[in-house]
Amino acid sequence: MLETRPANAVDIFEAISADVKKSKFDVEKLAVPGGYKPVPEDIPGLDEAKSQSRLLEPPIPEEERPEDLGETPDIMDLANLWEWAGVSFGKEETFIIFLSLQRLVQEKPLKSVRLWGKILGLHRSYIVTEAELKDGMQDEDPAAGEPAESPENEGEGEGAAVAAEGEDAAGNASGGAAENETGLPKPKVKVIPPLSKEVRTGVNKYVYYVCNFPGGKWWRLPDVIPEKLQVARKIRKHFTGDLNKQIVSYPAFDGTEAQYLRCQIARISAATVASPAGYYTFDPQEGDGEDEEHQQTIIINPEFEGVGNATLLSPSNWVHHVPYILPQGRVTWENPLANLPKKGGEDGDGDDGDGDGSDGDGEGDGDGDEAENVEPETGPPILSPLVADEDTPDGPAWVARSCTVLSPAKFAPVMLRSTRWPGAVIVAYNDKFANVYIGDGHREVPSTSAGGLHLPPPLPPVQKEYDADGGGGEMRPGVFTEQRDPTVEEETAFEEAQKAKEEQDAEEGEEGAGSEGGGEEDEEE
């Protein structure tokens, strides 16, 4: 370089320096200081950063936005109320969620959305959004935690599968003691068909979307199936953050974590979502003269003028505006025996149920009479006050207090917390109120119940042995006689006797056939 004096001397010197440095270490040994190390493909937080960066792109101009775009609440304003109650997602996280909800409204046919809350999981958590679909519209994307639909079954959702199960169950119920392919009789067991799923009403009035982090992809949860919600009330499983994870429990929950999460959201909403008394009123146009106890349609009261903070400190001035879920897993009661086929045939003796339904087997009343005698399930009506909620063994169901005692009541927000569902909070300030839930998604177990531990239902009793006397009385020891296994000699003698009998029967059959043939020849002659 000193002799030639090139124009790019610095570049050549850097190349020589790099060669000298490479010769001082082995590239294959990654532990060597300065060695080349591969960049990991999965960098923690990279997917979140990419998803959140897309939300910071310029929004759609106001003049280009469609007129029927869904409503998005001002979450930043509601976050100030939540902070008064000690609930916060953080300023940055709240703003990203707000941008994510705007993107969700643009991509889905939604009328409105509401930030429902957050379910804490073992590995990842769920941010939950409650949405209402536009009239006549449907989200075409498949729900999370469900198998993808094949082209042959396109258009058949979970409701079709439940209906198919109901048909099979009804067939088994009417089959009675029919014989199967092996010739053995089936046990005569009455199988009750599954209940029908509520569609766009009741417990499935709203659709729910979840994501694992602010700005992540929104996944729609499946609708609530009554039988799954019944089982969800009996189990207690912590969420993991994986919607496709199978739930292993007793009683058996036949579904994924997405379906279990949806059941828990429905339970929490029905028990904790409330509003000031008078904010909602029954819709007079859709009531059709129904009693308020059975009416489910409510609208915002245009004459509501707001309630003072001091008045909102009493739970008696708050009401549930989400319908109560019956023990069968529906909002409106459905007779579980109504879909059973009648024993008299498809036409039957009429719909009045005058016949006794007996088929000659001495069982007594038929399915028609049994369906009519089922007592409907009932629960508290919609817009019932919070003060009517049953108290827990550890205290009242709701705790109300002012968020601060350093300012007058008219300037202090009011907070209500649910003791039955820890994490459910209601915050109100004059004419504003907001419901939010941040918790593990489980109901509180009273301390008086096994020291605060969840106890699953006990196993069913062991099946009784056969009663030898056939009278159905009490079991008596010693009524069964255990037979002695035959010896080899006895088995050999039995097999020889059976073989000799078969040969004798075959010979008699041949003699009989020969005699019949001779008789026919005589007749011909």
PDB file of C-alpha atoms in Angstrom, residues 53-190:
ATOM      1  CA  SER A  53     -46.591  -1.562  14.120  1.00  0.00           C
ATOM      2  CA  ARG A  54     -49.389  -2.236  11.611  1.00  0.00           C
ATOM      3  CA  LEU A  55     -51.825  -0.445  13.906  1.00  0.00           C
ATOM      4  CA  LEU A  56     -49.752   2.739  13.698  1.00  0.00           C
ATOM      5  CA  GLU A  57     -50.306   3.091   9.970  1.00  0.00           C
ATOM      6  CA  PRO A  58     -52.347   6.128   8.842  1.00  0.00           C
ATOM      7  CA  PRO A  59     -56.069   5.470   9.382  1.00  0.00           C
ATOM      8  CA  ILE A  60     -58.756   5.687   6.733  1.00  0.00           C
ATOM      9  CA  PRO A  61     -59.715   9.320   6.038  1.00  0.00           C
ATOM     10  CA  GLU A  62     -63.035  10.445   7.451  1.00  0.00           C
ATOM     11  CA  GLU A  63     -64.552  11.062   4.002  1.00  0.00           C
ATOM     12  CA  GLU A  64     -63.663   7.518   2.851  1.00  0.00           C
ATOM     13  CA  ARG A  65     -65.058   5.670   5.859  1.00  0.00           C
ATOM     14  CA  PRO A  66     -68.278   3.726   5.232  1.00  0.00           C
ATOM     15  CA  GLU A  67     -71.398   5.134   6.815  1.00  0.00           C
ATOM     16  CA  ASP A  68     -72.382   1.860   8.487  1.00  0.00           C
ATOM     17  CA  LEU A  69     -69.045   1.459  10.275  1.00  0.00           C
ATOM     18  CA  GLY A  70     -69.521   0.029  13.765  1.00  0.00           C
ATOM     19  CA  GLU A  71     -69.235   2.105  16.920  1.00  0.00           C
ATOM     20  CA  THR A  72     -66.047   2.035  18.984  1.00  0.00           C
ATOM     21  CA  PRO A  73     -66.163   3.351  22.558  1.00  0.00           C
ATOM     22  CA  ASP A  74     -63.697   5.920  23.849  1.00  0.00           C
ATOM     23  CA  ILE A  75     -61.584   3.471  25.816  1.00  0.00           C
ATOM     24  CA  MET A  76     -59.058   6.137  26.791  1.00  0.00           C
ATOM     25  CA  ASP A  77     -61.805   8.010  28.638  1.00  0.00           C
ATOM     26  CA  LEU A  78     -63.118   4.807  30.265  1.00  0.00           C
ATOM     27  CA  ALA A  79     -59.583   3.915  31.346  1.00  0.00           C
ATOM     28  CA  ASN A  80     -59.573   6.980  33.591  1.00  0.00           C
ATOM     29  CA  LEU A  81     -62.620   5.600  35.401  1.00  0.00           C
ATOM     30  CA  TRP A  82     -60.999   2.183  35.765  1.00  0.00           C
ATOM     31  CA  GLU A  83     -57.879   3.718  37.277  1.00  0.00           C
ATOM     32  CA  TRP A  84     -60.000   5.293  40.018  1.00  0.00           C
ATOM     33  CA  ALA A  85     -61.038   1.748  40.983  1.00  0.00           C
ATOM     34  CA  GLY A  86     -57.466   0.452  40.856  1.00  0.00           C
ATOM     35  CA  VAL A  87     -57.955  -1.338  37.515  1.00  0.00           C
ATOM     36  CA  SER A  88     -55.665  -0.442  34.638  1.00  0.00           C
ATOM     37  CA  PHE A  89     -54.232  -1.944  31.483  1.00  0.00           C
ATOM     38  CA  GLY A  90     -51.548   0.726  31.303  1.00  0.00           C
ATOM     39  CA  LYS A  91     -51.629   3.842  29.104  1.00  0.00           C
ATOM     40  CA  GLU A  92     -49.650   2.327  26.245  1.00  0.00           C
ATOM     41  CA  GLU A  93     -51.495  -1.004  26.281  1.00  0.00           C
ATOM     42  CA  THR A  94     -54.876   0.717  26.470  1.00  0.00           C
ATOM     43  CA  PHE A  95     -54.106   2.872  23.444  1.00  0.00           C
ATOM     44  CA  ILE A  96     -52.975  -0.145  21.418  1.00  0.00           C
ATOM     45  CA  ILE A  97     -56.164  -1.989  22.356  1.00  0.00           C
ATOM     46  CA  PHE A  98     -58.156   1.031  21.217  1.00  0.00           C
ATOM     47  CA  LEU A  99     -56.423   0.966  17.809  1.00  0.00           C
ATOM     48  CA  SER A 100     -56.930  -2.795  17.604  1.00  0.00           C
ATOM     49  CA  LEU A 101     -60.670  -2.430  18.213  1.00  0.00           C
ATOM     50  CA  GLN A 102     -60.897   0.133  15.442  1.00  0.00           C
ATOM     51  CA  ARG A 103     -59.219  -2.312  13.087  1.00  0.00           C
ATOM     52  CA  LEU A 104     -61.586  -5.097  14.233  1.00  0.00           C
ATOM     53  CA  VAL A 105     -64.656  -2.970  13.430  1.00  0.00           C
ATOM     54  CA  GLN A 106     -63.301  -2.282   9.951  1.00  0.00           C
ATOM     55  CA  GLU A 107     -62.634  -5.961   9.184  1.00  0.00           C
ATOM     56  CA  LYS A 108     -65.767  -7.548  10.688  1.00  0.00           C
ATOM     57  CA  PRO A 109     -69.488  -6.793  10.136  1.00  0.00           C
ATOM     58  CA  LEU A 110     -69.979  -5.452  13.657  1.00  0.00           C
ATOM     59  CA  LYS A 111     -72.513  -2.937  14.896  1.00  0.00           C
ATOM     60  CA  SER A 112     -70.668  -2.107  18.124  1.00  0.00           C
ATOM     61  CA  VAL A 113     -67.837  -3.376  20.316  1.00  0.00           C
ATOM     62  CA  ARG A 114     -67.010  -3.190  24.011  1.00  0.00           C
ATOM     63  CA  LEU A 115     -63.811  -4.042  25.836  1.00  0.00           C
ATOM     64  CA  TRP A 116     -65.091  -6.803  28.106  1.00  0.00           C
ATOM     65  CA  GLY A 117     -61.913  -7.387  30.113  1.00  0.00           C
ATOM     66  CA  LYS A 118     -58.978  -9.718  30.474  1.00  0.00           C
ATOM     67  CA  ILE A 119     -58.734 -13.387  31.488  1.00  0.00           C
ATOM     68  CA  LEU A 120     -55.398 -14.232  33.079  1.00  0.00           C
ATOM     69  CA  GLY A 121     -53.775 -17.487  31.935  1.00  0.00           C
ATOM     70  CA  LEU A 122     -50.856 -19.638  33.004  1.00  0.00           C
ATOM     71  CA  HIS A 123     -48.767 -19.013  29.874  1.00  0.00           C
ATOM     72  CA  ARG A 124     -50.667 -16.311  28.020  1.00  0.00           C
ATOM     73  CA  SER A 125     -53.700 -14.201  28.843  1.00  0.00           C
ATOM     74  CA  TYR A 126     -56.830 -13.361  26.855  1.00  0.00           C
ATOM     75  CA  ILE A 127     -58.005  -9.847  26.059  1.00  0.00           C
ATOM     76  CA  VAL A 128     -61.764 -10.198  25.515  1.00  0.00           C
ATOM     77  CA  THR A 129     -63.994  -7.985  23.381  1.00  0.00           C
ATOM     78  CA  GLU A 130     -67.782  -8.141  23.280  1.00  0.00           C
ATOM     79  CA  ALA A 131     -69.342  -7.333  19.905  1.00  0.00           C
ATOM     80  CA  GLU A 132     -72.759  -7.243  18.298  1.00  0.00           C
ATOM     81  CA  LEU A 133     -73.151  -8.310  14.687  1.00  0.00           C
ATOM     82  CA  LYS A 134     -75.077  -6.208  12.230  1.00  0.00           C
ATOM     83  CA  ASP A 135     -78.596  -7.305  11.384  1.00  0.00           C
ATOM     84  CA  GLY A 136     -78.569 -10.061   8.808  1.00  0.00           C
ATOM     85  CA  MET A 137     -74.758 -10.289   8.823  1.00  0.00           C
ATOM     86  CA  GLN A 138     -72.536 -13.130  10.003  1.00  0.00           C
ATOM     87  CA  ASP A 139     -68.835 -13.571  10.615  1.00  0.00           C
ATOM     88  CA  GLU A 140     -67.694 -16.005   7.927  1.00  0.00           C
ATOM     89  CA  ASP A 141     -64.379 -16.856   9.602  1.00  0.00           C
ATOM     90  CA  PRO A 142     -64.425 -20.127  11.575  1.00  0.00           C
ATOM     91  CA  ALA A 143     -64.536 -19.939  15.343  1.00  0.00           C
ATOM     92  CA  ALA A 144     -61.411 -20.712  17.351  1.00  0.00           C
ATOM     93  CA  GLY A 145     -60.971 -24.153  18.853  1.00  0.00           C
ATOM     94  CA  GLU A 146     -63.181 -25.885  16.276  1.00  0.00           C
ATOM     95  CA  PRO A 147     -62.110 -28.176  13.407  1.00  0.00           C
ATOM     96  CA  ALA A 148     -61.999 -26.611   9.970  1.00  0.00           C
ATOM     97  CA  GLU A 149     -65.047 -27.277   7.813  1.00  0.00           C
ATOM     98  CA  SER A 150     -64.554 -29.522   4.797  1.00  0.00           C
ATOM     99  CA  PRO A 151     -65.978 -28.543   1.375  1.00  0.00           C
ATOM    100  CA  GLU A 152     -68.601 -31.282   1.696  1.00  0.00           C
ATOM    101  CA  ASN A 153     -69.810 -29.924   5.047  1.00  0.00           C
ATOM    102  CA  GLU A 154     -69.502 -26.267   4.148  1.00  0.00           C
ATOM    103  CA  GLY A 155     -72.293 -24.298   5.739  1.00  0.00           C
ATOM    104  CA  GLU A 156     -72.881 -26.866   8.466  1.00  0.00           C
ATOM    105  CA  GLY A 157     -71.879 -25.397  11.773  1.00  0.00           C
ATOM    106  CA  GLU A 158     -71.956 -26.543  15.331  1.00  0.00           C
ATOM    107  CA  GLY A 159     -75.734 -26.327  15.372  1.00  0.00           C
ATOM    108  CA  ALA A 160     -75.977 -28.958  12.647  1.00  0.00           C
ATOM    109  CA  ALA A 161     -73.718 -31.272  14.613  1.00  0.00           C
ATOM    110  CA  VAL A 162     -75.870 -30.841  17.702  1.00  0.00           C
ATOM    111  CA  ALA A 163     -78.982 -31.513  15.646  1.00  0.00           C
ATOM    112  CA  ALA A 164     -77.422 -34.702  14.294  1.00  0.00           C
ATOM    113  CA  GLU A 165     -76.618 -35.801  17.817  1.00  0.00           C
ATOM    114  CA  GLY A 166     -80.216 -35.117  18.761  1.00  0.00           C
ATOM    115  CA  GLU A 167     -81.499 -37.292  15.915  1.00  0.00           C
ATOM    116  CA  ASP A 168     -79.188 -40.132  16.913  1.00  0.00           C
ATOM    117  CA  ALA A 169     -80.238 -39.796  20.524  1.00  0.00           C
ATOM    118  CA  ALA A 170     -83.901 -39.798  19.570  1.00  0.00           C
ATOM    119  CA  GLY A 171     -83.321 -42.903  17.465  1.00  0.00           C
ATOM    120  CA  ASN A 172     -81.665 -44.663  20.373  1.00  0.00           C
ATOM    121  CA  ALA A 173     -84.504 -43.647  22.646  1.00  0.00           C
ATOM    122  CA  SER A 174     -87.123 -45.084  20.331  1.00  0.00           C
ATOM    123  CA  GLY A 175     -85.085 -48.182  19.526  1.00  0.00           C
ATOM    124  CA  GLY A 176     -85.839 -49.712  22.880  1.00  0.00           C
ATOM    125  CA  ALA A 177     -84.527 -53.247  23.200  1.00  0.00           C
ATOM    126  CA  ALA A 178     -83.898 -53.727  19.466  1.00  0.00           C
ATOM    127  CA  GLU A 179     -81.151 -56.132  18.495  1.00  0.00           C
ATOM    128  CA  ASN A 180     -77.859 -54.886  17.092  1.00  0.00           C
ATOM    129  CA  GLU A 181     -75.695 -56.461  14.364  1.00  0.00           C
ATOM    130  CA  THR A 182     -74.317 -59.156  16.657  1.00  0.00           C
ATOM    131  CA  GLY A 183     -77.804 -60.345  17.591  1.00  0.00           C
ATOM    132  CA  LEU A 184     -77.475 -59.278  21.210  1.00  0.00           C
ATOM    133  CA  PRO A 185     -80.239 -57.112  22.653  1.00  0.00           C
ATOM    134  CA  LYS A 186     -79.484 -53.468  23.424  1.00  0.00           C
ATOM    135  CA  PRO A 187     -80.105 -52.124  26.898  1.00  0.00           C
ATOM    136  CA  LYS A 188     -83.314 -50.168  27.006  1.00  0.00           C
ATOM    137  CA  VAL A 189     -82.008 -46.766  28.101  1.00  0.00           C
ATOM    138  CA  LYS A 190     -83.823 -43.504  27.557  1.00  0.00           C
TER     139      LYS A 190
END
